[in-house]
Structure formats: C-alpha cells, structure tokens
Amino acid sequence: MIPILPKASLALPEIILAVSAMALMMVGAFRRNDATRTCVWLGMAGLLLAFLALVVVTPMRQVTFHGQFVADYFAMFMKVLVLIGSALTLVMSLDYLKREGMARFEYPVLILFATLGMLMMVSANDLISLYIGLELQSLSLYVVAAFKRDEVRSTEAGLKYFVLGALSSGMLLYGASLVYGFAGTTNFDLLAKSFAGGASPSVGLIVGIVFVLAGLSFKVSAVPFHMWTPDVYEGAPTPVTAFFAVAPKIAAIALFTRAMTGPFGPLLAQWQQIVQFVSIASMLLGAFAAISQTNIKRLMAYSSIGHVGYALVGLAAGTQMGISGVLIYMATYLPMNLGAFACILAMKRDGKMVEEISDLAGLARTQPKVAYAMVIFLFSMVGLPPLAGFWGKVFVFLAAIDAGLIPLAVIGMLASVVGAYYYIRVIKVMLFDEPAKPFDRPSPEVAAVMGLSAVVTLFFFIACWPIFAAAQAAAKALQIG
C-alpha cells in the first residue's frame, strides 16, 4: 500500500463504488429513462476505477474500521473476480434492457450497490460487518430478480428469493448471536485466538456455527438450502441470472471460506463433516437433477449447484492447498459461466428469447460461432482437459486427496461423469438435430463477452501459472487454523 494513504484507504474500492452508485442515482433522477445506457457505461467506469484502486491500495494484511474490515491478498483475488463478473454482466445487459422494455436507470445502480455489498462481504472481519455486506448485496438482488415487473415469472422469482433469503438471514443472525453468547466476541481475529487454545467448544457454540453454516450455504445455493435457485434462475431476466451465477456466487464462496478458515479454523473437526456433507449433496443433486431439465436456465441452475459442491471440496480439506484450489476453481468458473450465459442471451428468434433446450436444434448451422463457443463452455464445465474447468477440478480433488478425504474426491469425480451426460445432450441438440427457425445475430456486446470468455476458457492452460501463483499467495494470506 502507498505509505502516505490513511488506513481508511483500504476500503477505497468500496468508497468509489458507493460514490459512483449515488452519482448514478442523481444522473438517472434528472435524465430519467433516457439515461439508462449512459448509466450503464458510467457504472462500468465506476467498476474500473474500483478495480484500479484495489490493485493500488491492497497491502499484505491490514485491518481497519475497529477490526471490522480486513484487506489482504485473499480479498484482492476474489474482489478482482467479482468486479470482472459485474462489469461484463453490465455489458451483456445493454441490448436486453432495451429490447425487453427494461431500460431503467435503476438497473446499473442496483448492480453497483450489490457489488459494493459483495466487496464488503469478501473483506468482512466480523460477524456484524459480514451481515451488513450480505444484506446490502441481498436487498439489491431481490429487486433485480423482479426487475421485469410486468412478467409474472420475474415477480415470482423476486418474491421467492426475498422470502427464502429473509429466512436464511434470520438463521445466520441467530447463529451469530449464539457464537457471541458463548464466545464473547464477534470479531474474527479474537474468535480465532479464543479457539486456538485447544479447549473443547461448548455445545451452544457448535450449534451457533451450524446456524452460521446454514445461512452461508443458502447464499452459495448449496444443498439442502438450494431450493430457490432453479426457480429464481428461470424466472429472473437472463442478464440478472448471469449476474446471480457469477459475481454473488464468487463473493459468497469467498465469505464462506474466510468465515470457516479464519475464526473457526481451529474448530476444523467440528465443521469439516458438515461441509463434506453439503459438498457431496450439492455435487450429486447438481449432477442427477439436471438430467431431466428441459429449460436451459434451470439446467444452468442445477449446474451451478454442482459447481458449488466441487468448490466446497477444497474448503472441506481445510488446508492451504485446499483454499488455493477453491480460488483456482472460482477463477475458472467465472469465464465459462459468463460465456455460457452470453450464449443463452444470444438465443433469440425474431427478437424473442427462447429458453428450451429443444429450441437449440441446429444452432451450429445457423449461428456456428455461438454453437461452438457453447461447446467450449460446456466441455469446460465437464472438466475436459485442457480447458479451464479441468484445472479447477484437478486442484480441489488433489487437495482433498492430500487431506485424506479420498471418498470425497472419488464422489466428486463420479458426479463429474454423470454431469457430462446432460452437457453432452445439449451439445448433441446444437450440433446434430434438425435445425428449427434460424437464430438472430447476437448483439455486439454479447458477442464480445462470448468471444473473450471462449478464448480465456480455451487457452487458460497457456497463461494459468500466474493465476495459480496468485491463488497460492491469496491462500497464504488467510490465517488457516
């Protein structure tokens, strides 16, 4: 960090996003809906400034705001992924907002506020700041899920997410209150010190940790707290679904990882079995439940549940190698999922979106670039070498084996084989089925995100070593155990 900057500068990216969001509200209020496109690009500029500030001010590890906020390389790594996901989602949304009658300036404002909440989540160093960041993100997401207010499915998606999100927040708060009651503090550093002595934790404290785990599992849509995911993914506007699938997921995984390995790291034996169960259940449900899906967005919802399960394999290992695997997995998860949703956004006929898998018939003959990009993303999700998704799975499975969790790694590999079936089914429909009506050409913004994501996913192995080194440095920044 630059020495002359005060400690408050550690939160400079968050400050920039907060100021940017409030400035966009003023621009939109004066220019009304004519300002939507302007606000989107200004929002992009705010995200870029936050990115630059993040790179400039992040130190080795410093805590500020009375122990509530931590800045370290782990936070920097995950925040970079969150900012990239948010920015590219905004770019993909431009054509959709105009075409679907959703061109309202509040959309980029809400995306910025949600991203601000995510950055606060990633840097949370206290159960209170954790909750504040989580709720700032969630309140914005409730609204954008129902942003297509004239459509019943979108309104229903927002309502379901709100009701179940409120329930999960209550569980998280109850768990935090139990932790505070039995440990006497909510600060992560103080909690880690109090548990480091090796004393057996009380039953009340373990119950509190279980409730905290339940609340965090909802935010990452892990089984058995996944019930909102398919309905919300299907009902929300497609760019919003793309946003849900990347930035909030990455931030929630970061929060999950920091909360478990930081304050509760010394209690690995108490929470490791729970994380293993959640991981196995998520991988298996994501693999088997997706087989019967006919809607591509619901299929992607179950796919995302499965991916969370794979990421949690690294967390269940409870080692620095495992955390590094989680970080690498999320770095590979970002481009292949953004690209897949860019392809879904390109599924238009006569200006109307189509979402059924059967509607993809013959896509390779009418829009070959979209079809072959989707093939790259789907094979990457399978874990086919040398695509990006292969490296993510390799690192989390190796970490599990190194930690002696061989059954967990074996189940993960078997779930990957099952999951390959429904990905290949989509590929078969696109490449070999008789074509239906031709698809419209994708918008330039969607085509750009799709092309960039395809290049990163396909050639990830060429430039992957700096990412691996950055992930290892970020994992070292966490005070594990």
GROMACS .gro file of C-alpha atoms in nm:
model
  481
    1MET     CA    1   0.000   0.000   0.000
    2ILE     CA    2   0.119   0.356  -0.067
    3PRO     CA    3   0.259   0.474   0.273
    4ILE     CA    4   0.102   0.821   0.274
    5LEU     CA    5  -0.251   0.686   0.243
    6PRO     CA    6  -0.452   0.653   0.568
    7LYS     CA    7  -0.594   0.320   0.681
    8ALA     CA    8  -0.938   0.421   0.554
    9SER     CA    9  -0.791   0.394   0.203
   10LEU     CA   10  -0.801   0.016   0.245
   11ALA     CA   11  -1.171   0.049   0.164
   12LEU     CA   12  -1.110   0.282  -0.132
   13PRO     CA   13  -1.268   0.043  -0.388
   14GLU     CA   14  -1.583   0.024  -0.174
   15ILE     CA   15  -1.589   0.403  -0.130
   16ILE     CA   16  -1.557   0.453  -0.507
   17LEU     CA   17  -1.845   0.214  -0.575
   18ALA     CA   18  -2.067   0.381  -0.313
   19VAL     CA   19  -1.998   0.728  -0.456
   20SER     CA   20  -2.046   0.601  -0.812
   21ALA     CA   21  -2.381   0.441  -0.729
   22MET     CA   22  -2.511   0.758  -0.561
   23ALA     CA   23  -2.387   0.970  -0.854
   24LEU     CA   24  -2.570   0.743  -1.098
   25MET     CA   25  -2.888   0.786  -0.893
   26MET     CA   26  -2.859   1.162  -0.941
   27VAL     CA   27  -2.791   1.129  -1.314
   28GLY     CA   28  -3.087   0.895  -1.357
   29ALA     CA   29  -3.320   1.109  -1.147
   30PHE     CA   30  -3.257   1.414  -1.365
   31ARG     CA   31  -3.244   1.241  -1.704
   32ARG     CA   32  -3.500   0.964  -1.633
   33ASN     CA   33  -3.500   0.652  -1.854
   34ASP     CA   34  -3.306   0.825  -2.130
   35ALA     CA   35  -3.005   0.782  -1.904
   36THR     CA   36  -3.003   0.401  -1.894
   37ARG     CA   37  -2.727   0.344  -2.146
   38THR     CA   38  -2.526   0.636  -2.005
   39CYS     CA   39  -2.567   0.498  -1.651
   40VAL     CA   40  -2.454   0.152  -1.763
   41TRP     CA   41  -2.131   0.288  -1.910
   42LEU     CA   42  -2.076   0.518  -1.612
   43GLY     CA   43  -2.131   0.216  -1.389
   44MET     CA   44  -1.865   0.034  -1.590
   45ALA     CA   45  -1.632   0.329  -1.531
   46GLY     CA   46  -1.700   0.310  -1.156
   47LEU     CA   47  -1.618  -0.062  -1.154
   48LEU     CA   48  -1.296   0.005  -1.347
   49LEU     CA   49  -1.192   0.275  -1.100
   50ALA     CA   50  -1.267   0.039  -0.811
   51PHE     CA   51  -1.052  -0.226  -0.982
   52LEU     CA   52  -0.760   0.016  -1.020
   53ALA     CA   53  -0.794   0.131  -0.658
   54LEU     CA   54  -0.798  -0.231  -0.544
   55VAL     CA   55  -0.470  -0.306  -0.719
   56VAL     CA   56  -0.305   0.010  -0.583
   57VAL     CA   57  -0.404   0.004  -0.215
   58THR     CA   58  -0.417  -0.367  -0.119
   59PRO     CA   59  -0.139  -0.441   0.138
   60MET     CA   60  -0.004  -0.766   0.278
   61ARG     CA   61  -0.270  -0.775   0.551
   62GLN     CA   62  -0.419  -0.483   0.740
   63VAL     CA   63  -0.731  -0.444   0.949
   64THR     CA   64  -0.923  -0.119   0.984
   65PHE     CA   65  -1.258   0.025   1.099
   66HIS     CA   66  -1.209  -0.113   1.453
   67GLY     CA   67  -1.139  -0.466   1.335
   68GLN     CA   68  -1.448  -0.488   1.113
   69PHE     CA   69  -1.271  -0.475   0.774
   70VAL     CA   70  -0.965  -0.663   0.650
   71ALA     CA   71  -0.764  -0.603   0.334
   72ASP     CA   72  -0.529  -0.878   0.217
   73TYR     CA   73  -0.432  -1.070  -0.095
   74PHE     CA   74  -0.719  -1.317  -0.050
   75ALA     CA   75  -0.967  -1.028  -0.061
   76MET     CA   76  -0.787  -0.876  -0.359
   77PHE     CA   77  -0.801  -1.202  -0.558
   78MET     CA   78  -1.172  -1.257  -0.502
   79LYS     CA   79  -1.265  -0.890  -0.546
   80VAL     CA   80  -1.096  -0.886  -0.886
   81LEU     CA   81  -1.317  -1.179  -0.994
   82VAL     CA   82  -1.630  -1.008  -0.855
   83LEU     CA   83  -1.557  -0.679  -1.032
   84ILE     CA   84  -1.488  -0.854  -1.364
   85GLY     CA   85  -1.812  -1.053  -1.333
   86SER     CA   86  -2.018  -0.743  -1.250
   87ALA     CA   87  -1.865  -0.535  -1.531
   88LEU     CA   88  -1.915  -0.797  -1.800
   89THR     CA   89  -2.271  -0.861  -1.682
   90LEU     CA   90  -2.348  -0.492  -1.727
   91VAL     CA   91  -2.206  -0.505  -2.081
   92MET     CA   92  -2.419  -0.810  -2.168
   93SER     CA   93  -2.731  -0.639  -2.033
   94LEU     CA   94  -2.731  -0.341  -2.271
   95ASP     CA   95  -2.918  -0.494  -2.565
   96TYR     CA   96  -3.152  -0.698  -2.343
   97LEU     CA   97  -3.262  -0.397  -2.137
   98LYS     CA   98  -3.361  -0.204  -2.448
   99ARG     CA   99  -3.526  -0.497  -2.628
  100GLU     CA  100  -3.729  -0.623  -2.330
  101GLY     CA  101  -3.858  -0.283  -2.214
  102MET     CA  102  -3.639  -0.281  -1.902
  103ALA     CA  103  -3.437   0.030  -1.991
  104ARG     CA  104  -3.448   0.193  -1.648
  105PHE     CA  105  -3.153   0.365  -1.488
  106GLU     CA  106  -3.209   0.184  -1.157
  107TYR     CA  107  -3.063  -0.137  -1.305
  108PRO     CA  108  -2.693  -0.033  -1.312
  109VAL     CA  109  -2.741   0.145  -0.976
  110LEU     CA  110  -2.865  -0.178  -0.816
  111ILE     CA  111  -2.582  -0.377  -0.975
  112LEU     CA  112  -2.329  -0.134  -0.826
  113PHE     CA  113  -2.488  -0.148  -0.480
  114ALA     CA  114  -2.494  -0.530  -0.498
  115THR     CA  115  -2.126  -0.531  -0.599
  116LEU     CA  116  -2.046  -0.295  -0.310
  117GLY     CA  117  -2.210  -0.543  -0.073
  118MET     CA  118  -2.005  -0.825  -0.224
  119LEU     CA  119  -1.677  -0.641  -0.174
  120MET     CA  120  -1.774  -0.578   0.188
  121MET     CA  121  -1.854  -0.946   0.230
  122VAL     CA  122  -1.515  -1.052   0.097
  123SER     CA  123  -1.335  -0.817   0.341
  124ALA     CA  124  -1.558  -0.884   0.641
  125ASN     CA  125  -1.357  -0.946   0.959
  126ASP     CA  126  -1.650  -0.958   1.199
  127LEU     CA  127  -1.987  -1.131   1.204
  128ILE     CA  128  -2.155  -0.788   1.210
  129SER     CA  129  -1.977  -0.650   0.903
  130LEU     CA  130  -2.035  -0.987   0.738
  131TYR     CA  131  -2.408  -0.947   0.785
  132ILE     CA  132  -2.414  -0.584   0.668
  133GLY     CA  133  -2.233  -0.668   0.345
  134LEU     CA  134  -2.453  -0.972   0.291
  135GLU     CA  135  -2.774  -0.776   0.331
  136LEU     CA  136  -2.659  -0.488   0.110
  137GLN     CA  137  -2.596  -0.744  -0.163
  138SER     CA  138  -2.917  -0.937  -0.100
  139LEU     CA  139  -3.151  -0.637  -0.092
  140SER     CA  140  -3.024  -0.526  -0.433
  141LEU     CA  141  -3.054  -0.878  -0.573
  142TYR     CA  142  -3.415  -0.914  -0.453
  143VAL     CA  143  -3.506  -0.613  -0.665
  144VAL     CA  144  -3.313  -0.703  -0.981
  145ALA     CA  145  -3.460  -1.056  -0.974
  146ALA     CA  146  -3.805  -0.897  -1.009
  147PHE     CA  147  -3.688  -0.618  -1.239
  148LYS     CA  148  -3.905  -0.735  -1.529
  149ARG     CA  149  -4.205  -0.628  -1.326
  150ASP     CA  150  -4.466  -0.685  -1.599
  151GLU     CA  151  -4.383  -1.055  -1.618
  152VAL     CA  152  -4.526  -1.297  -1.362
  153ARG     CA  153  -4.220  -1.526  -1.364
  154SER     CA  154  -3.983  -1.242  -1.278
  155THR     CA  155  -4.205  -1.112  -0.997
  156GLU     CA  156  -4.240  -1.464  -0.861
  157ALA     CA  157  -3.862  -1.513  -0.874
  158GLY     CA  158  -3.802  -1.194  -0.676
  159LEU     CA  159  -4.065  -1.287  -0.416
  160LYS     CA  160  -3.931  -1.641  -0.367
  161TYR     CA  161  -3.578  -1.515  -0.333
  162PHE     CA  162  -3.687  -1.248  -0.085
  163VAL     CA  163  -3.885  -1.485   0.140
  164LEU     CA  164  -3.621  -1.758   0.148
  165GLY     CA  165  -3.341  -1.501   0.174
  166ALA     CA  166  -3.507  -1.346   0.479
  167LEU     CA  167  -3.530  -1.692   0.636
  168SER     CA  168  -3.160  -1.760   0.573
  169SER     CA  169  -3.063  -1.419   0.711
  170GLY     CA  170  -3.256  -1.499   1.029
  171MET     CA  171  -3.069  -1.829   1.062
  172LEU     CA  172  -2.736  -1.656   1.008
  173LEU     CA  173  -2.816  -1.389   1.269
  174TYR     CA  174  -2.932  -1.648   1.519
  175GLY     CA  175  -2.608  -1.840   1.468
  176ALA     CA  176  -2.405  -1.521   1.511
  177SER     CA  177  -2.589  -1.441   1.836
  178LEU     CA  178  -2.511  -1.788   1.971
  179VAL     CA  179  -2.144  -1.752   1.876
  180TYR     CA  180  -2.133  -1.414   2.051
  181GLY     CA  181  -2.314  -1.551   2.356
  182PHE     CA  182  -2.077  -1.843   2.403
  183ALA     CA  183  -1.751  -1.688   2.279
  184GLY     CA  184  -1.799  -1.328   2.397
  185THR     CA  185  -1.700  -1.164   2.066
  186THR     CA  186  -1.797  -1.144   1.700
  187ASN     CA  187  -1.453  -1.036   1.572
  188PHE     CA  188  -1.284  -1.298   1.355
  189ASP     CA  189  -0.932  -1.244   1.494
  190LEU     CA  190  -1.049  -1.262   1.856
  191LEU     CA  191  -1.261  -1.570   1.784
  192ALA     CA  192  -0.960  -1.745   1.626
  193LYS     CA  193  -0.745  -1.663   1.932
  194SER     CA  194  -1.008  -1.786   2.176
  195PHE     CA  195  -1.039  -2.121   1.994
  196ALA     CA  196  -0.665  -2.168   1.938
  197GLY     CA  197  -0.602  -2.297   2.289
  198GLY     CA  198  -0.738  -2.640   2.204
  199ALA     CA  199  -1.020  -2.631   2.462
  200SER     CA  200  -1.329  -2.829   2.369
  201PRO     CA  201  -1.601  -2.592   2.239
  202SER     CA  202  -1.936  -2.581   2.411
  203VAL     CA  203  -2.246  -2.737   2.255
  204GLY     CA  204  -2.407  -2.395   2.223
  205LEU     CA  205  -2.110  -2.266   2.023
  206ILE     CA  206  -2.123  -2.565   1.787
  207VAL     CA  207  -2.496  -2.506   1.734
  208GLY     CA  208  -2.418  -2.142   1.654
  209ILE     CA  209  -2.160  -2.246   1.395
  210VAL     CA  210  -2.414  -2.484   1.239
  211PHE     CA  211  -2.665  -2.200   1.200
  212VAL     CA  212  -2.396  -1.974   1.051
  213LEU     CA  213  -2.311  -2.254   0.808
  214ALA     CA  214  -2.678  -2.290   0.714
  215GLY     CA  215  -2.710  -1.918   0.639
  216LEU     CA  216  -2.393  -1.915   0.429
  217SER     CA  217  -2.497  -2.234   0.247
  218PHE     CA  218  -2.813  -2.057   0.131
  219LYS     CA  219  -2.610  -1.772  -0.015
  220VAL     CA  220  -2.397  -2.012  -0.220
  221SER     CA  221  -2.710  -2.220  -0.309
  222ALA     CA  222  -2.563  -2.538  -0.162
  223VAL     CA  223  -2.782  -2.841  -0.082
  224PRO     CA  224  -3.005  -2.857   0.124
  225PHE     CA  225  -3.052  -2.478   0.100
  226HIS     CA  226  -3.068  -2.470  -0.279
  227MET     CA  227  -3.447  -2.468  -0.326
  228TRP     CA  228  -3.463  -2.109  -0.450
  229THR     CA  229  -3.202  -2.148  -0.722
  230PRO     CA  230  -3.385  -2.320  -1.015
  231ASP     CA  231  -3.698  -2.105  -0.986
  232VAL     CA  232  -3.507  -1.777  -0.948
  233TYR     CA  233  -3.266  -1.859  -1.231
  234GLU     CA  234  -3.556  -1.945  -1.461
  235GLY     CA  235  -3.780  -1.653  -1.367
  236ALA     CA  236  -3.529  -1.369  -1.342
  237PRO     CA  237  -3.430  -1.176  -1.657
  238THR     CA  238  -3.146  -1.361  -1.830
  239PRO     CA  239  -2.873  -1.096  -1.765
  240VAL     CA  240  -2.974  -1.099  -1.397
  241THR     CA  241  -2.948  -1.478  -1.395
  242ALA     CA  242  -2.599  -1.445  -1.543
  243PHE     CA  243  -2.513  -1.200  -1.267
  244PHE     CA  244  -2.650  -1.434  -0.998
  245ALA     CA  245  -2.443  -1.720  -1.138
  246VAL     CA  246  -2.107  -1.542  -1.120
  247ALA     CA  247  -2.040  -1.236  -0.901
  248PRO     CA  248  -2.263  -1.312  -0.595
  249LYS     CA  249  -2.158  -1.678  -0.609
  250ILE     CA  250  -1.788  -1.588  -0.605
  251ALA     CA  251  -1.837  -1.339  -0.320
  252ALA     CA  252  -2.038  -1.588  -0.115
  253ILE     CA  253  -1.775  -1.861  -0.164
  254ALA     CA  254  -1.510  -1.610  -0.051
  255LEU     CA  255  -1.715  -1.523   0.257
  256PHE     CA  256  -1.779  -1.892   0.332
  257THR     CA  257  -1.407  -1.965   0.303
  258ARG     CA  258  -1.293  -1.672   0.519
  259ALA     CA  259  -1.554  -1.741   0.789
  260MET     CA  260  -1.470  -2.110   0.819
  261THR     CA  261  -1.091  -2.092   0.798
  262GLY     CA  262  -1.041  -1.768   0.992
  263PRO     CA  263  -1.245  -1.750   1.315
  264PHE     CA  264  -1.349  -2.117   1.310
  265GLY     CA  265  -1.028  -2.259   1.162
  266PRO     CA  266  -0.917  -2.417   1.492
  267LEU     CA  267  -1.256  -2.594   1.508
  268LEU     CA  268  -1.200  -2.781   1.180
  269ALA     CA  269  -1.307  -3.111   1.333
  270GLN     CA  270  -1.644  -2.960   1.428
  271TRP     CA  271  -1.740  -2.817   1.087
  272GLN     CA  272  -1.546  -3.033   0.840
  273GLN     CA  273  -1.806  -3.311   0.834
  274ILE     CA  274  -2.086  -3.063   0.770
  275VAL     CA  275  -1.900  -2.908   0.476
  276GLN     CA  276  -1.827  -3.256   0.338
  277PHE     CA  277  -2.196  -3.346   0.353
  278VAL     CA  278  -2.300  -3.018   0.187
  279SER     CA  279  -2.035  -3.068  -0.082
  280ILE     CA  280  -2.135  -3.427  -0.160
  281ALA     CA  281  -2.507  -3.346  -0.161
  282SER     CA  282  -2.453  -3.045  -0.390
  283MET     CA  283  -2.240  -3.241  -0.638
  284LEU     CA  284  -2.484  -3.532  -0.655
  285LEU     CA  285  -2.800  -3.321  -0.678
  286GLY     CA  286  -2.640  -3.094  -0.937
  287ALA     CA  287  -2.547  -3.400  -1.144
  288PHE     CA  288  -2.870  -3.600  -1.123
  289ALA     CA  289  -3.140  -3.331  -1.101
  290ALA     CA  290  -3.016  -3.157  -1.416
  291ILE     CA  291  -3.071  -3.467  -1.631
  292SER     CA  292  -3.449  -3.417  -1.654
  293GLN     CA  293  -3.440  -3.042  -1.721
  294THR     CA  294  -3.576  -2.903  -2.048
  295ASN     CA  295  -3.517  -2.533  -1.976
  296ILE     CA  296  -3.157  -2.421  -2.032
  297LYS     CA  297  -3.166  -2.170  -1.743
  298ARG     CA  298  -3.292  -2.433  -1.498
  299LEU     CA  299  -3.020  -2.667  -1.623
  300MET     CA  300  -2.762  -2.395  -1.554
  301ALA     CA  301  -2.910  -2.351  -1.206
  302TYR     CA  302  -2.850  -2.716  -1.118
  303SER     CA  303  -2.509  -2.692  -1.285
  304SER     CA  304  -2.420  -2.400  -1.055
  305ILE     CA  305  -2.530  -2.603  -0.751
  306GLY     CA  306  -2.294  -2.880  -0.864
  307HIS     CA  307  -2.008  -2.632  -0.914
  308VAL     CA  308  -2.055  -2.503  -0.558
  309GLY     CA  309  -2.020  -2.863  -0.440
  310TYR     CA  310  -1.690  -2.900  -0.625
  311ALA     CA  311  -1.558  -2.572  -0.483
  312LEU     CA  312  -1.651  -2.681  -0.130
  313VAL     CA  313  -1.436  -2.993  -0.174
  314GLY     CA  314  -1.135  -2.764  -0.138
  315LEU     CA  315  -1.281  -2.596   0.169
  316ALA     CA  316  -1.360  -2.933   0.329
  317ALA     CA  317  -0.990  -3.020   0.304
  318GLY     CA  318  -0.926  -2.734   0.550
  319THR     CA  319  -0.569  -2.681   0.427
  320GLN     CA  320  -0.384  -2.406   0.247
  321MET     CA  321  -0.373  -2.631  -0.059
  322GLY     CA  322  -0.750  -2.671  -0.039
  323ILE     CA  323  -0.811  -2.294  -0.016
  324SER     CA  324  -0.582  -2.242  -0.314
  325GLY     CA  325  -0.793  -2.499  -0.501
  326VAL     CA  326  -1.111  -2.308  -0.416
  327LEU     CA  327  -0.961  -1.986  -0.552
  328ILE     CA  328  -0.844  -2.151  -0.873
  329TYR     CA  329  -1.184  -2.315  -0.915
  330MET     CA  330  -1.364  -1.981  -0.890
  331ALA     CA  331  -1.116  -1.823  -1.133
  332THR     CA  332  -1.203  -2.091  -1.389
  333TYR     CA  333  -1.574  -2.082  -1.302
  334LEU     CA  334  -1.605  -1.714  -1.398
  335PRO     CA  335  -1.524  -1.721  -1.773
  336MET     CA  336  -1.702  -2.045  -1.856
  337ASN     CA  337  -2.025  -1.942  -1.684
  338LEU     CA  338  -2.023  -1.586  -1.816
  339GLY     CA  339  -1.964  -1.724  -2.164
  340ALA     CA  340  -2.242  -1.981  -2.131
  341PHE     CA  341  -2.491  -1.713  -2.030
  342ALA     CA  342  -2.372  -1.492  -2.315
  343CYS     CA  343  -2.466  -1.781  -2.547
  344ILE     CA  344  -2.806  -1.811  -2.375
  345LEU     CA  345  -2.858  -1.437  -2.427
  346ALA     CA  346  -2.786  -1.497  -2.797
  347MET     CA  347  -3.074  -1.747  -2.818
  348LYS     CA  348  -3.318  -1.515  -3.000
  349ARG     CA  349  -3.564  -1.578  -3.279
  350ASP     CA  350  -3.746  -1.285  -3.436
  351GLY     CA  351  -3.629  -1.067  -3.148
  352LYS     CA  352  -3.773  -1.300  -2.880
  353MET     CA  353  -3.578  -1.503  -2.628
  354VAL     CA  354  -3.606  -1.882  -2.632
  355GLU     CA  355  -3.502  -2.093  -2.335
  356GLU     CA  356  -3.594  -2.455  -2.412
  357ILE     CA  357  -3.307  -2.691  -2.487
  358SER     CA  358  -3.503  -2.826  -2.785
  359ASP     CA  359  -3.502  -2.474  -2.933
  360LEU     CA  360  -3.125  -2.504  -2.975
  361ALA     CA  361  -3.174  -2.762  -3.252
  362GLY     CA  362  -2.941  -2.696  -3.544
  363LEU     CA  363  -2.781  -2.391  -3.385
  364ALA     CA  364  -2.445  -2.490  -3.538
  365ARG     CA  365  -2.589  -2.446  -3.888
  366THR     CA  366  -2.745  -2.103  -3.835
  367GLN     CA  367  -2.509  -1.944  -3.580
  368PRO     CA  368  -2.195  -2.165  -3.578
  369LYS     CA  369  -1.985  -1.923  -3.370
  370VAL     CA  370  -2.241  -1.924  -3.088
  371ALA     CA  371  -2.277  -2.303  -3.105
  372TYR     CA  372  -1.904  -2.379  -3.095
  373ALA     CA  373  -1.845  -2.125  -2.818
  374MET     CA  374  -2.117  -2.301  -2.616
  375VAL     CA  375  -1.947  -2.634  -2.684
  376ILE     CA  376  -1.624  -2.494  -2.533
  377PHE     CA  377  -1.806  -2.374  -2.221
  378LEU     CA  378  -2.000  -2.697  -2.171
  379PHE     CA  379  -1.692  -2.918  -2.214
  380SER     CA  380  -1.510  -2.692  -1.967
  381MET     CA  381  -1.790  -2.746  -1.714
  382VAL     CA  382  -1.748  -3.121  -1.764
  383GLY     CA  383  -1.380  -3.080  -1.676
  384LEU     CA  384  -1.236  -3.187  -2.009
  385PRO     CA  385  -0.861  -3.114  -2.042
  386PRO     CA  386  -0.704  -2.876  -2.123
  387LEU     CA  387  -1.000  -2.638  -2.081
  388ALA     CA  388  -1.024  -2.406  -1.780
  389GLY     CA  389  -1.273  -2.618  -1.586
  390PHE     CA  390  -1.033  -2.914  -1.585
  391TRP     CA  391  -0.774  -2.724  -1.381
  392GLY     CA  392  -1.025  -2.614  -1.119
  393LYS     CA  393  -1.139  -2.971  -1.055
  394VAL     CA  394  -0.786  -3.109  -1.054
  395PHE     CA  395  -0.673  -2.874  -0.778
  396VAL     CA  396  -0.972  -2.926  -0.545
  397PHE     CA  397  -0.959  -3.306  -0.588
  398LEU     CA  398  -0.583  -3.314  -0.526
  399ALA     CA  399  -0.633  -3.106  -0.211
  400ALA     CA  400  -0.899  -3.350  -0.087
  401ILE     CA  401  -0.672  -3.649  -0.153
  402ASP     CA  402  -0.380  -3.474   0.020
  403ALA     CA  403  -0.603  -3.415   0.325
  404GLY     CA  404  -0.705  -3.781   0.336
  405LEU     CA  405  -1.058  -3.718   0.206
  406ILE     CA  406  -1.028  -3.975  -0.072
  407PRO     CA  407  -1.401  -4.077  -0.071
  408LEU     CA  408  -1.497  -3.710  -0.119
  409ALA     CA  409  -1.266  -3.681  -0.423
  410VAL     CA  410  -1.396  -4.009  -0.570
  411ILE     CA  411  -1.760  -3.898  -0.533
  412GLY     CA  412  -1.669  -3.568  -0.700
  413MET     CA  413  -1.514  -3.749  -0.996
  414LEU     CA  414  -1.817  -3.977  -1.034
  415ALA     CA  415  -2.053  -3.677  -1.017
  416SER     CA  416  -1.848  -3.514  -1.295
  417VAL     CA  417  -1.902  -3.821  -1.514
  418VAL     CA  418  -2.279  -3.811  -1.451
  419GLY     CA  419  -2.287  -3.436  -1.517
  420ALA     CA  420  -2.116  -3.491  -1.851
  421TYR     CA  421  -2.434  -3.659  -1.975
  422TYR     CA  422  -2.657  -3.354  -1.966
  423TYR     CA  423  -2.388  -3.122  -2.100
  424ILE     CA  424  -2.327  -3.356  -2.395
  425ARG     CA  425  -2.704  -3.380  -2.451
  426VAL     CA  426  -2.716  -3.004  -2.509
  427ILE     CA  427  -2.416  -3.028  -2.744
  428LYS     CA  428  -2.589  -3.305  -2.939
  429VAL     CA  429  -2.901  -3.093  -2.985
  430MET     CA  430  -2.699  -2.796  -3.109
  431LEU     CA  431  -2.475  -2.988  -3.349
  432PHE     CA  432  -2.678  -3.279  -3.481
  433ASP     CA  433  -3.054  -3.217  -3.451
  434GLU     CA  434  -3.251  -3.085  -3.746
  435PRO     CA  435  -3.250  -2.704  -3.742
  436ALA     CA  436  -3.560  -2.510  -3.649
  437LYS     CA  437  -3.601  -2.146  -3.749
  438PRO     CA  438  -3.271  -1.957  -3.773
  439PHE     CA  439  -3.146  -1.754  -3.477
  440ASP     CA  440  -3.093  -1.379  -3.477
  441ARG     CA  441  -2.738  -1.247  -3.469
  442PRO     CA  442  -2.616  -1.168  -3.115
  443SER     CA  443  -2.562  -0.805  -3.019
  444PRO     CA  444  -2.202  -0.676  -3.043
  445GLU     CA  445  -2.173  -0.656  -2.662
  446VAL     CA  446  -2.290  -1.015  -2.610
  447ALA     CA  447  -2.068  -1.138  -2.895
  448ALA     CA  448  -1.767  -0.961  -2.740
  449VAL     CA  449  -1.821  -1.119  -2.395
  450MET     CA  450  -1.881  -1.458  -2.557
  451GLY     CA  451  -1.565  -1.438  -2.766
  452LEU     CA  452  -1.348  -1.316  -2.479
  453SER     CA  453  -1.481  -1.588  -2.245
  454ALA     CA  454  -1.426  -1.857  -2.510
  455VAL     CA  455  -1.065  -1.750  -2.565
  456VAL     CA  456  -0.991  -1.746  -2.189
  457THR     CA  457  -1.162  -2.083  -2.134
  458LEU     CA  458  -0.994  -2.250  -2.432
  459PHE     CA  459  -0.641  -2.115  -2.379
  460PHE     CA  460  -0.644  -2.094  -1.999
  461PHE     CA  461  -0.362  -2.351  -1.978
  462ILE     CA  462  -0.122  -2.117  -2.161
  463ALA     CA  463  -0.131  -1.838  -1.902
  464CYS     CA  464  -0.256  -2.031  -1.599
  465TRP     CA  465   0.064  -2.031  -1.391
  466PRO     CA  466   0.042  -1.665  -1.279
  467ILE     CA  467  -0.316  -1.734  -1.166
  468PHE     CA  468  -0.201  -2.043  -0.975
  469ALA     CA  469   0.076  -1.841  -0.807
  470ALA     CA  470  -0.169  -1.562  -0.719
  471ALA     CA  471  -0.412  -1.818  -0.574
  472GLN     CA  472  -0.139  -1.967  -0.357
  473ALA     CA  473  -0.038  -1.623  -0.230
  474ALA     CA  474  -0.403  -1.541  -0.156
  475ALA     CA  475  -0.447  -1.870   0.032
  476LYS     CA  476  -0.139  -1.793   0.243
  477ALA     CA  477  -0.297  -1.461   0.343
  478LEU     CA  478  -0.575  -1.645   0.528
  479GLN     CA  479  -0.497  -1.741   0.885
  480ILE     CA  480  -0.592  -2.105   0.848
  481GLY     CA  481  -0.635  -2.297   1.170
   0.00000   0.00000   0.00000
